[in-house]
């Protein structure tokens, strides 16, 4: 049986945050069955931040228990807000932020990000900057009109989301609604950074299958434009043959950067 995000408490009960990290993030290239998914994503993200403006406030929707995207943003945003639906994911992040000895070790990712930026030796400084800049870790649900309810957050300059909407939504209509919901958290003219998978129906954590909404590149382009963005960059990276991947069934990864139209409402 595949577990759906709509199962609520059951989803939280079955999703093991630490097993997820140990499965997918023990190596900076990701799990071998996912064909260097993480390397592709991090290279693109570092390039975007290194060649773009510094943001006053950046929000990551659906951070999971993960800090690899936030590490890329560290030093490029004055304030960072992280969020996730699963309480244990938020707890994993909070453990790292307070330097708890039981926290997951992100130093290998900090070193890689600094290496991609040009100076691997600055990784401890990178981690400190991230701890200093993360101001909130919030509960979020992208299926709500205000995903951060009851918190009312002033619209941000940059919105990041990775492997979130496809997991949180039961179908394409819900995906469209969720993208509209999170878009309301971004200022007109603001930057959207999305990382996700194409044509995936499930992924696996601790032998439990979690369902995803399946869509292709054409759908992605269409809905992003309909919601009110101009696409600046869309990179596609092919996955391995599905016969070689028992963890999930995506056939490609996408990395997208888009600007919210200046006349779009918040």
Short mmCIF file of N, CA, C and O in Angstrom, two decimals, residues 24 46 51 67 69 99 112 151 158 166 171 192-193 252-253:
data_model
loop_
_atom_site.label_atom_id
_atom_site.label_comp_id
_atom_site.label_asym_id
_atom_site.label_seq_id
_atom_site.Cartn_x
_atom_site.Cartn_y
_atom_site.Cartn_z
N UNK A 24 19.09 8.74 1.68
CA UNK A 24 19.26 9.61 0.53
C UNK A 24 20.38 10.64 0.66
O UNK A 24 20.77 11.26 -0.33
N UNK A 46 23.93 26.41 -6.57
CA UNK A 46 25.08 27.25 -6.28
C UNK A 46 25.29 28.27 -7.39
O UNK A 46 25.59 29.44 -7.13
N UNK A 51 25.48 33.89 -8.90
CA UNK A 51 25.35 34.86 -9.99
C UNK A 51 24.14 35.76 -9.86
O UNK A 51 23.83 36.52 -10.78
N UNK A 67 19.06 20.11 4.92
CA UNK A 67 19.68 21.43 4.95
C UNK A 67 20.58 21.69 3.75
O UNK A 67 21.28 22.71 3.72
N UNK A 69 19.83 22.49 0.59
CA UNK A 69 19.43 23.69 -0.14
C UNK A 69 19.69 24.94 0.70
O UNK A 69 20.14 25.97 0.18
N UNK A 99 23.26 22.86 17.28
CA UNK A 99 24.52 22.10 17.43
C UNK A 99 24.39 20.91 18.36
O UNK A 99 25.33 20.55 19.08
N UNK A 112 31.08 20.47 0.19
CA UNK A 112 30.82 20.43 -1.25
C UNK A 112 30.32 21.78 -1.76
O UNK A 112 30.78 22.29 -2.79
N UNK A 151 0.71 31.25 11.10
CA UNK A 151 1.69 32.33 10.93
C UNK A 151 1.38 33.11 9.66
O UNK A 151 1.13 32.53 8.59
N UNK A 158 12.60 35.46 -2.17
CA UNK A 158 12.96 34.21 -2.85
C UNK A 158 12.23 33.05 -2.18
O UNK A 158 12.19 32.96 -0.95
N UNK A 166 4.96 17.65 -5.36
CA UNK A 166 4.56 16.38 -5.96
C UNK A 166 4.24 15.33 -4.91
O UNK A 166 3.44 14.42 -5.15
N UNK A 171 -3.30 14.90 -6.87
CA UNK A 171 -3.51 14.89 -8.32
C UNK A 171 -3.02 16.22 -8.90
O UNK A 171 -2.57 17.11 -8.16
N UNK A 192 11.42 32.29 -7.81
CA UNK A 192 11.02 30.93 -7.44
C UNK A 192 12.10 29.96 -7.91
O UNK A 192 12.53 29.99 -9.07
N UNK A 193 12.54 29.09 -6.99
CA UNK A 193 13.49 28.03 -7.32
C UNK A 193 12.82 26.70 -6.98
O UNK A 193 12.47 26.47 -5.82
N UNK A 252 13.13 11.52 -14.65
CA UNK A 252 14.00 12.68 -14.83
C UNK A 252 13.83 13.63 -13.64
O UNK A 252 12.83 13.60 -12.94
N UNK A 253 14.84 14.46 -13.46
CA UNK A 253 14.85 15.49 -12.42
C UNK A 253 14.80 16.85 -13.11
O UNK A 253 15.39 17.02 -14.18
#
